[in-house]
Amino acid sequence: MVHNVEPLLQSLGRSQPSPRMMSSRVRLTLALGYFNYDAKDGSSMIYQGQNYGRYAAVDPFLRSLVHQVLTRPCANSFLQICGFRAVHFDDVEVLYQRTVGNGLFPEIRVLSGALTPRHTVNTGERAVEQRARAQKAERSFNASFADSDLVIYVGHSREGGGPDFAPPRLKNGRVDYSSYQKARVGSRLLMESLRSSQRKARALALLSCDTTEHFLNEVSQVGTASRMEVVLTRGNVHAEDQTAGALAALDLFLRQGSLSGLSQFVAASQVLSQSMQPVNTPGMSRR
């Protein structure tokens, strides 16, 4: 699940430009939606020799990976996503800080939707806890546009109904995508946050599957009107590629204050299989 992260980190550590000293405090938010395993053949997810069952959630493993990366000591390289420490956590989020040379504290907030990896637990004996967690994660994600410079979403697009932090809706044993397409709850809340007069975020990366198809028209209108950087994806994107892409986005934003060059870095690194597509419409800021 995480085979491409180390090569990506090594590539980031060698990449230019060199980190610049930030003149103001920055906060970046990485939101991990409820990322359920959904094999077409209906098989269970087996990870590290353990069977987690059908529709298992992988975001608990992803948040552990992100924690390991962020809290590593910094080596002698250009890598920026290192040397952080967890300064606050609750049932939904962890806030990481790192002190830089000018006394500022860049912050990375990590949100996640799934309570446990097991779908049967999250929708059975701990369903009430899971429902509360999903609702809180959704609120925190949408509120993050008011206090974060960069917001990243990793998870499922739900055929345009995402971002989503809750267990999948099932019908006849399969994910009921038509219900997501019809309601589009996650998309509606996202657009409300983007259009809010309270929005602070200067950049958005929606790294779930085929966000160019599902969200391009809506987010590009907001981006053009508000000079906001937006990065989307094309095609199906595996969980490990989404997470590695998110780490690259965090690193580049910390060093240059924008996502400029992210798609080129992804292509040049030859580590990720996903295709990141920067939305670049007239009037949109390109730093």
Short mmCIF file of the C-alpha atoms (twelve columns), coordinates in Angstrom:
data_MODEL
# 
_entry.id   MODEL 
# 
loop_
_atom_site.group_PDB 
_atom_site.id 
_atom_site.type_symbol 
_atom_site.label_atom_id 
_atom_site.label_alt_id 
_atom_site.label_comp_id 
_atom_site.label_asym_id 
_atom_site.label_seq_id 
_atom_site.Cartn_x 
_atom_site.Cartn_y 
_atom_site.Cartn_z 
_atom_site.pdbx_PDB_model_num 
ATOM 1   C CA . MET A 1   0.000   0.000   0.000   1 
ATOM 2   C CA . VAL A 2   2.904   2.374   0.633   1 
ATOM 3   C CA . HIS A 3   5.599   1.109   -1.715  1 
ATOM 4   C CA . ASN A 4   6.003   4.407   -3.580  1 
ATOM 5   C CA . VAL A 5   6.346   6.768   -0.615  1 
ATOM 6   C CA . GLU A 6   10.067  6.309   0.070   1 
ATOM 7   C CA . PRO A 7   11.114  6.877   -3.574  1 
ATOM 8   C CA . LEU A 8   8.895   9.954   -3.663  1 
ATOM 9   C CA . LEU A 9   10.414  11.377  -0.469  1 
ATOM 10  C CA . GLN A 10  13.892  10.822  -1.861  1 
ATOM 11  C CA . SER A 11  12.911  12.600  -5.063  1 
ATOM 12  C CA . LEU A 12  11.461  15.512  -3.087  1 
ATOM 13  C CA . GLY A 13  14.626  15.740  -1.015  1 
ATOM 14  C CA . ARG A 14  16.681  16.231  -4.168  1 
ATOM 15  C CA . SER A 15  14.315  18.633  -5.906  1 
ATOM 16  C CA . GLN A 16  14.609  22.387  -6.339  1 
ATOM 17  C CA . PRO A 17  13.835  25.132  -5.554  1 
ATOM 18  C CA . SER A 18  15.463  25.298  -2.172  1 
ATOM 19  C CA . PRO A 19  13.119  26.070  0.727   1 
ATOM 20  C CA . ARG A 20  12.462  29.741  1.325   1 
ATOM 21  C CA . MET A 21  11.953  31.366  4.705   1 
ATOM 22  C CA . MET A 22  8.260   31.931  5.277   1 
ATOM 23  C CA . SER A 23  7.251   35.421  6.329   1 
ATOM 24  C CA . SER A 24  3.973   34.353  7.914   1 
ATOM 25  C CA . ARG A 25  2.497   31.389  9.695   1 
ATOM 26  C CA . VAL A 26  0.957   28.762  7.414   1 
ATOM 27  C CA . ARG A 27  -1.499  25.981  8.110   1 
ATOM 28  C CA . LEU A 28  -2.081  23.103  5.712   1 
ATOM 29  C CA . THR A 29  -4.947  20.626  6.034   1 
ATOM 30  C CA . LEU A 30  -4.844  17.053  4.752   1 
ATOM 31  C CA . ALA A 31  -8.248  15.379  4.929   1 
ATOM 32  C CA . LEU A 32  -8.469  11.598  4.596   1 
ATOM 33  C CA . GLY A 33  -12.003 10.653  3.638   1 
ATOM 34  C CA . TYR A 34  -13.574 7.285   4.418   1 
ATOM 35  C CA . PHE A 35  -11.449 5.331   1.951   1 
ATOM 36  C CA . ASN A 36  -13.159 1.946   1.731   1 
ATOM 37  C CA . TYR A 37  -11.665 -0.913  -0.249  1 
ATOM 38  C CA . ASP A 38  -13.990 -1.747  -3.153  1 
ATOM 39  C CA . ALA A 39  -12.823 -4.690  -5.246  1 
ATOM 40  C CA . LYS A 40  -14.912 -5.379  -8.351  1 
ATOM 41  C CA . ASP A 41  -14.907 -9.091  -7.576  1 
ATOM 42  C CA . GLY A 42  -16.249 -8.462  -4.078  1 
ATOM 43  C CA . SER A 43  -13.143 -9.790  -2.356  1 
ATOM 44  C CA . SER A 44  -11.941 -8.835  1.112   1 
ATOM 45  C CA . MET A 45  -8.964  -6.603  1.781   1 
ATOM 46  C CA . ILE A 46  -5.906  -8.460  2.999   1 
ATOM 47  C CA . TYR A 47  -3.105  -6.251  4.302   1 
ATOM 48  C CA . GLN A 48  0.114   -7.442  5.918   1 
ATOM 49  C CA . GLY A 49  -1.311  -10.942 6.175   1 
ATOM 50  C CA . GLN A 50  -4.518  -9.930  7.947   1 
ATOM 51  C CA . ASN A 51  -8.010  -10.134 6.477   1 
ATOM 52  C CA . TYR A 52  -9.976  -6.946  7.179   1 
ATOM 53  C CA . GLY A 53  -13.070 -7.996  5.269   1 
ATOM 54  C CA . ARG A 54  -15.049 -6.447  2.452   1 
ATOM 55  C CA . TYR A 55  -15.263 -2.640  2.244   1 
ATOM 56  C CA . ALA A 56  -12.440 -2.289  4.761   1 
ATOM 57  C CA . ALA A 57  -11.313 1.304   5.344   1 
ATOM 58  C CA . VAL A 58  -7.695  2.052   4.455   1 
ATOM 59  C CA . ASP A 59  -7.497  5.594   5.839   1 
ATOM 60  C CA . PRO A 60  -6.468  4.381   9.331   1 
ATOM 61  C CA . PHE A 61  -3.352  2.934   7.678   1 
ATOM 62  C CA . LEU A 62  -2.817  6.093   5.634   1 
ATOM 63  C CA . ARG A 63  -2.979  8.383   8.665   1 
ATOM 64  C CA . SER A 64  -0.400  6.176   10.394  1 
ATOM 65  C CA . LEU A 65  1.858   6.495   7.355   1 
ATOM 66  C CA . VAL A 66  1.455   10.278  7.254   1 
ATOM 67  C CA . HIS A 67  2.285   10.472  10.970  1 
ATOM 68  C CA . GLN A 68  5.472   8.472   10.441  1 
ATOM 69  C CA . VAL A 69  6.568   10.715  7.574   1 
ATOM 70  C CA . LEU A 70  5.828   14.019  9.307   1 
ATOM 71  C CA . THR A 71  7.524   13.112  12.598  1 
ATOM 72  C CA . ARG A 72  10.770  11.783  11.125  1 
ATOM 73  C CA . PRO A 73  13.917  13.764  11.930  1 
ATOM 74  C CA . CYS A 74  14.973  15.988  9.039   1 
ATOM 75  C CA . ALA A 75  17.981  14.762  7.072   1 
ATOM 76  C CA . ASN A 76  20.348  16.922  5.044   1 
ATOM 77  C CA . SER A 77  18.054  17.484  2.066   1 
ATOM 78  C CA . PHE A 78  15.442  19.875  0.700   1 
ATOM 79  C CA . LEU A 79  12.594  17.814  2.196   1 
ATOM 80  C CA . GLN A 80  10.141  19.935  4.202   1 
ATOM 81  C CA . ILE A 81  7.632   17.368  5.495   1 
ATOM 82  C CA . CYS A 82  9.822   16.212  8.359   1 
ATOM 83  C CA . GLY A 83  10.648  17.211  11.912  1 
ATOM 84  C CA . PHE A 84  7.045   17.875  12.925  1 
ATOM 85  C CA . ARG A 85  5.587   16.970  16.301  1 
ATOM 86  C CA . ALA A 86  1.982   16.315  17.263  1 
ATOM 87  C CA . VAL A 87  0.834   19.162  19.514  1 
ATOM 88  C CA . HIS A 88  -2.896  18.477  19.610  1 
ATOM 89  C CA . PHE A 89  -5.183  15.585  18.797  1 
ATOM 90  C CA . ASP A 90  -8.767  14.518  19.303  1 
ATOM 91  C CA . ASP A 91  -11.008 11.782  17.929  1 
ATOM 92  C CA . VAL A 92  -10.888 13.193  14.378  1 
ATOM 93  C CA . GLU A 93  -7.744  15.261  13.839  1 
ATOM 94  C CA . VAL A 94  -4.081  15.618  14.720  1 
ATOM 95  C CA . LEU A 95  -2.301  18.966  14.536  1 
ATOM 96  C CA . TYR A 96  1.432   18.901  13.796  1 
ATOM 97  C CA . GLN A 97  3.874   21.794  14.240  1 
ATOM 98  C CA . ARG A 98  7.483   22.411  13.334  1 
ATOM 99  C CA . THR A 99  9.710   25.290  14.385  1 
ATOM 100 C CA . VAL A 100 11.634  26.929  11.554  1 
ATOM 101 C CA . GLY A 101 14.572  29.327  11.697  1 
ATOM 102 C CA . ASN A 102 12.552  32.511  11.932  1 
ATOM 103 C CA . GLY A 103 10.543  31.303  14.922  1 
ATOM 104 C CA . LEU A 104 7.364   30.603  12.966  1 
ATOM 105 C CA . PHE A 105 5.387   27.409  13.307  1 
ATOM 106 C CA . PRO A 106 4.140   25.833  10.086  1 
ATOM 107 C CA . GLU A 107 1.200   23.588  10.927  1 
ATOM 108 C CA . ILE A 108 -0.256  20.528  9.252   1 
ATOM 109 C CA . ARG A 109 -3.671  19.293  10.311  1 
ATOM 110 C CA . VAL A 110 -4.606  15.708  9.421   1 
ATOM 111 C CA . LEU A 111 -8.281  14.702  9.491   1 
ATOM 112 C CA . SER A 112 -9.658  11.218  8.892   1 
ATOM 113 C CA . GLY A 113 -13.072 9.645   8.554   1 
ATOM 114 C CA . ALA A 114 -12.874 5.969   9.490   1 
ATOM 115 C CA . LEU A 115 -13.003 4.852   13.103  1 
ATOM 116 C CA . THR A 116 -11.414 1.434   12.453  1 
ATOM 117 C CA . PRO A 117 -10.333 -0.453  9.333   1 
ATOM 118 C CA . ARG A 118 -13.222 -2.932  9.633   1 
ATOM 119 C CA . HIS A 119 -16.464 -2.056  7.863   1 
ATOM 120 C CA . THR A 120 -18.417 -4.535  9.982   1 
ATOM 121 C CA . VAL A 121 -17.278 -2.777  13.166  1 
ATOM 122 C CA . ASN A 122 -17.855 0.745   11.851  1 
ATOM 123 C CA . THR A 123 -21.380 -0.080  10.711  1 
ATOM 124 C CA . GLY A 124 -22.187 -2.527  13.505  1 
ATOM 125 C CA . GLU A 125 -21.155 -2.408  17.143  1 
ATOM 126 C CA . ARG A 126 -19.531 1.038   16.842  1 
ATOM 127 C CA . ALA A 127 -21.899 2.579   14.306  1 
ATOM 128 C CA . VAL A 128 -22.930 5.438   16.596  1 
ATOM 129 C CA . GLU A 129 -19.290 6.418   17.179  1 
ATOM 130 C CA . GLN A 130 -18.536 6.129   13.476  1 
ATOM 131 C CA . ARG A 131 -21.482 8.315   12.525  1 
ATOM 132 C CA . ALA A 132 -20.409 11.009  14.985  1 
ATOM 133 C CA . ARG A 133 -16.820 10.848  13.755  1 
ATOM 134 C CA . ALA A 134 -17.853 11.146  10.099  1 
ATOM 135 C CA . GLN A 135 -20.031 14.160  10.822  1 
ATOM 136 C CA . LYS A 136 -17.283 15.872  12.803  1 
ATOM 137 C CA . ALA A 137 -14.668 15.127  10.127  1 
ATOM 138 C CA . GLU A 138 -16.939 16.566  7.446   1 
ATOM 139 C CA . ARG A 139 -17.513 19.734  9.477   1 
ATOM 140 C CA . SER A 140 -13.794 20.097  10.209  1 
ATOM 141 C CA . PHE A 141 -12.894 19.602  6.544   1 
ATOM 142 C CA . ASN A 142 -15.270 22.276  5.327   1 
ATOM 143 C CA . ALA A 143 -14.323 24.631  8.174   1 
ATOM 144 C CA . SER A 144 -10.642 24.243  7.265   1 
ATOM 145 C CA . PHE A 145 -11.109 26.492  4.232   1 
ATOM 146 C CA . ALA A 146 -11.480 29.388  6.678   1 
ATOM 147 C CA . ASP A 147 -8.211  28.792  8.562   1 
ATOM 148 C CA . SER A 148 -5.892  26.918  6.163   1 
ATOM 149 C CA . ASP A 149 -3.736  28.114  3.287   1 
ATOM 150 C CA . LEU A 150 -3.887  24.758  1.505   1 
ATOM 151 C CA . VAL A 151 -6.568  22.065  1.715   1 
ATOM 152 C CA . ILE A 152 -6.035  18.550  0.338   1 
ATOM 153 C CA . TYR A 153 -8.606  15.765  0.050   1 
ATOM 154 C CA . VAL A 154 -7.630  12.100  -0.274  1 
ATOM 155 C CA . GLY A 155 -10.391 9.504   -0.477  1 
ATOM 156 C CA . HIS A 156 -13.329 8.611   -2.718  1 
ATOM 157 C CA . SER A 157 -15.025 10.967  -5.170  1 
ATOM 158 C CA . ARG A 158 -18.271 8.978   -4.807  1 
ATOM 159 C CA . GLU A 159 -19.029 9.685   -8.490  1 
ATOM 160 C CA . GLY A 160 -19.292 13.397  -7.745  1 
ATOM 161 C CA . GLY A 161 -21.045 12.984  -4.395  1 
ATOM 162 C CA . GLY A 162 -17.875 13.412  -2.354  1 
ATOM 163 C CA . PRO A 163 -15.790 14.434  -0.507  1 
ATOM 164 C CA . ASP A 164 -17.123 11.827  1.885   1 
ATOM 165 C CA . PHE A 165 -16.133 10.801  5.405   1 
ATOM 166 C CA . ALA A 166 -18.775 8.143   6.101   1 
ATOM 167 C CA . PRO A 167 -18.970 4.404   5.357   1 
ATOM 168 C CA . PRO A 168 -20.237 3.608   1.854   1 
ATOM 169 C CA . ARG A 169 -23.953 3.433   1.183   1 
ATOM 170 C CA . LEU A 170 -24.743 -0.065  -0.026  1 
ATOM 171 C CA . LYS A 171 -27.552 -1.464  -2.160  1 
ATOM 172 C CA . ASN A 172 -27.779 -5.183  -2.872  1 
ATOM 173 C CA . GLY A 173 -24.275 -5.626  -1.503  1 
ATOM 174 C CA . ARG A 174 -22.677 -2.995  -3.748  1 
ATOM 175 C CA . VAL A 175 -21.853 0.689   -3.316  1 
ATOM 176 C CA . ASP A 176 -24.935 2.672   -4.347  1 
ATOM 177 C CA . TYR A 177 -23.257 5.309   -6.508  1 
ATOM 178 C CA . SER A 178 -26.565 6.561   -7.884  1 
ATOM 179 C CA . SER A 179 -27.529 7.848   -4.438  1 
ATOM 180 C CA . TYR A 180 -24.302 9.858   -4.250  1 
ATOM 181 C CA . GLN A 181 -24.781 11.255  -7.744  1 
ATOM 182 C CA . LYS A 182 -28.314 12.314  -6.912  1 
ATOM 183 C CA . ALA A 183 -27.677 13.916  -3.517  1 
ATOM 184 C CA . ARG A 184 -24.148 15.331  -4.095  1 
ATOM 185 C CA . VAL A 185 -23.997 16.312  -0.421  1 
ATOM 186 C CA . GLY A 186 -20.212 16.421  -0.161  1 
ATOM 187 C CA . SER A 187 -19.879 18.430  -3.357  1 
ATOM 188 C CA . ARG A 188 -22.528 20.924  -2.256  1 
ATOM 189 C CA . LEU A 189 -20.850 21.500  1.120   1 
ATOM 190 C CA . LEU A 190 -17.468 21.872  -0.580  1 
ATOM 191 C CA . MET A 191 -18.773 24.544  -2.929  1 
ATOM 192 C CA . GLU A 192 -20.412 26.416  -0.057  1 
ATOM 193 C CA . SER A 193 -17.054 26.484  1.735   1 
ATOM 194 C CA . LEU A 194 -15.202 27.637  -1.377  1 
ATOM 195 C CA . ARG A 195 -17.673 30.450  -2.013  1 
ATOM 196 C CA . SER A 196 -17.760 31.605  1.611   1 
ATOM 197 C CA . SER A 197 -16.591 35.130  2.347   1 
ATOM 198 C CA . GLN A 198 -14.648 33.620  5.269   1 
ATOM 199 C CA . ARG A 199 -12.458 31.477  3.010   1 
ATOM 200 C CA . LYS A 200 -8.720  31.868  3.587   1 
ATOM 201 C CA . ALA A 201 -7.454  28.899  1.550   1 
ATOM 202 C CA . ARG A 202 -5.335  29.857  -1.450  1 
ATOM 203 C CA . ALA A 203 -4.992  26.368  -2.886  1 
ATOM 204 C CA . LEU A 204 -7.021  23.163  -3.139  1 
ATOM 205 C CA . ALA A 205 -5.953  19.669  -4.222  1 
ATOM 206 C CA . LEU A 206 -8.740  17.128  -4.778  1 
ATOM 207 C CA . LEU A 207 -6.777  13.923  -5.290  1 
ATOM 208 C CA . SER A 208 -9.574  11.330  -5.315  1 
ATOM 209 C CA . CYS A 209 -10.517 9.506   -8.519  1 
ATOM 210 C CA . ASP A 210 -11.178 11.519  -11.673 1 
ATOM 211 C CA . THR A 211 -11.888 14.820  -9.970  1 
ATOM 212 C CA . THR A 212 -11.425 16.531  -13.333 1 
ATOM 213 C CA . GLU A 213 -14.616 14.840  -14.523 1 
ATOM 214 C CA . HIS A 214 -16.560 15.169  -11.277 1 
ATOM 215 C CA . PHE A 215 -15.636 18.634  -10.003 1 
ATOM 216 C CA . LEU A 216 -13.851 20.612  -12.735 1 
ATOM 217 C CA . ASN A 217 -16.714 22.858  -13.815 1 
ATOM 218 C CA . GLU A 218 -17.662 23.864  -10.286 1 
ATOM 219 C CA . VAL A 219 -14.254 24.409  -8.733  1 
ATOM 220 C CA . SER A 220 -12.764 26.110  -11.784 1 
ATOM 221 C CA . GLN A 221 -15.477 28.780  -11.597 1 
ATOM 222 C CA . VAL A 222 -14.572 29.470  -7.981  1 
ATOM 223 C CA . GLY A 223 -10.858 29.339  -8.747  1 
ATOM 224 C CA . THR A 224 -11.139 31.811  -11.593 1 
ATOM 225 C CA . ALA A 225 -13.259 34.224  -9.585  1 
ATOM 226 C CA . SER A 226 -11.097 34.099  -6.459  1 
ATOM 227 C CA . ARG A 227 -7.633  33.481  -7.936  1 
ATOM 228 C CA . MET A 228 -7.314  30.124  -6.214  1 
ATOM 229 C CA . GLU A 229 -4.933  27.359  -7.259  1 
ATOM 230 C CA . VAL A 230 -6.679  24.045  -7.891  1 
ATOM 231 C CA . VAL A 231 -5.161  20.632  -8.622  1 
ATOM 232 C CA . LEU A 232 -7.352  17.778  -9.844  1 
ATOM 233 C CA . THR A 233 -6.771  14.232  -11.103 1 
ATOM 234 C CA . ARG A 234 -7.652  12.216  -14.195 1 
ATOM 235 C CA . GLY A 235 -8.744  8.569   -14.115 1 
ATOM 236 C CA . ASN A 236 -8.739  6.100   -11.245 1 
ATOM 237 C CA . VAL A 237 -6.155  6.847   -8.565  1 
ATOM 238 C CA . HIS A 238 -4.994  4.237   -6.050  1 
ATOM 239 C CA . ALA A 239 -4.910  5.065   -2.343  1 
ATOM 240 C CA . GLU A 240 -1.117  4.947   -2.201  1 
ATOM 241 C CA . ASP A 241 -0.800  7.319   -5.161  1 
ATOM 242 C CA . GLN A 242 -3.272  9.766   -3.663  1 
ATOM 243 C CA . THR A 243 -1.375  9.766   -0.374  1 
ATOM 244 C CA . ALA A 244 2.035   10.133  -1.987  1 
ATOM 245 C CA . GLY A 245 0.669   12.946  -4.155  1 
ATOM 246 C CA . ALA A 246 -0.688  14.654  -1.047  1 
ATOM 247 C CA . LEU A 247 2.716   14.446  0.641   1 
ATOM 248 C CA . ALA A 248 4.305   16.012  -2.440  1 
ATOM 249 C CA . ALA A 249 1.715   18.807  -2.376  1 
ATOM 250 C CA . LEU A 250 2.388   19.508  1.309   1 
ATOM 251 C CA . ASP A 251 6.131   19.630  0.733   1 
ATOM 252 C CA . LEU A 252 5.988   21.910  -2.298  1 
ATOM 253 C CA . PHE A 253 3.577   24.306  -0.609  1 
ATOM 254 C CA . LEU A 254 5.803   24.556  2.463   1 
ATOM 255 C CA . ARG A 255 8.822   25.434  0.366   1 
ATOM 256 C CA . GLN A 256 7.250   27.848  -2.124  1 
ATOM 257 C CA . GLY A 257 3.789   28.849  -0.892  1 
ATOM 258 C CA . SER A 258 2.000   27.391  -3.901  1 
ATOM 259 C CA . LEU A 259 1.317   24.169  -5.814  1 
ATOM 260 C CA . SER A 260 3.108   25.419  -8.903  1 
ATOM 261 C CA . GLY A 261 5.034   22.577  -10.525 1 
ATOM 262 C CA . LEU A 262 3.234   19.772  -8.682  1 
ATOM 263 C CA . SER A 263 1.930   18.009  -11.779 1 
ATOM 264 C CA . GLN A 264 5.318   18.336  -13.486 1 
ATOM 265 C CA . PHE A 265 7.056   16.912  -10.421 1 
ATOM 266 C CA . VAL A 266 4.668   13.953  -10.331 1 
ATOM 267 C CA . ALA A 267 5.295   13.229  -14.007 1 
ATOM 268 C CA . ALA A 268 9.065   13.635  -13.743 1 
ATOM 269 C CA . SER A 269 9.401   11.501  -10.605 1 
ATOM 270 C CA . GLN A 270 8.036   8.430   -12.422 1 
ATOM 271 C CA . VAL A 271 6.941   7.186   -9.010  1 
ATOM 272 C CA . LEU A 272 3.201   7.735   -9.201  1 
ATOM 273 C CA . SER A 273 0.776   6.302   -11.735 1 
ATOM 274 C CA . GLN A 274 -1.815  9.021   -11.286 1 
ATOM 275 C CA . SER A 275 -2.246  11.995  -13.567 1 
ATOM 276 C CA . MET A 276 -2.545  15.311  -11.741 1 
ATOM 277 C CA . GLN A 277 -4.136  18.048  -13.783 1 
ATOM 278 C CA . PRO A 278 -3.713  21.655  -12.617 1 
ATOM 279 C CA . VAL A 279 -6.847  23.671  -13.316 1 
ATOM 280 C CA . ASN A 280 -5.450  26.725  -15.050 1 
ATOM 281 C CA . THR A 281 -8.242  28.972  -16.255 1 
ATOM 282 C CA . PRO A 282 -7.930  32.704  -17.025 1 
ATOM 283 C CA . GLY A 283 -7.562  34.770  -13.876 1 
ATOM 284 C CA . MET A 284 -6.442  31.874  -11.712 1 
ATOM 285 C CA . SER A 285 -3.342  32.592  -9.691  1 
ATOM 286 C CA . ARG A 286 -0.167  30.813  -10.819 1 
ATOM 287 C CA . ARG A 287 2.587   31.733  -8.423  1 
# 
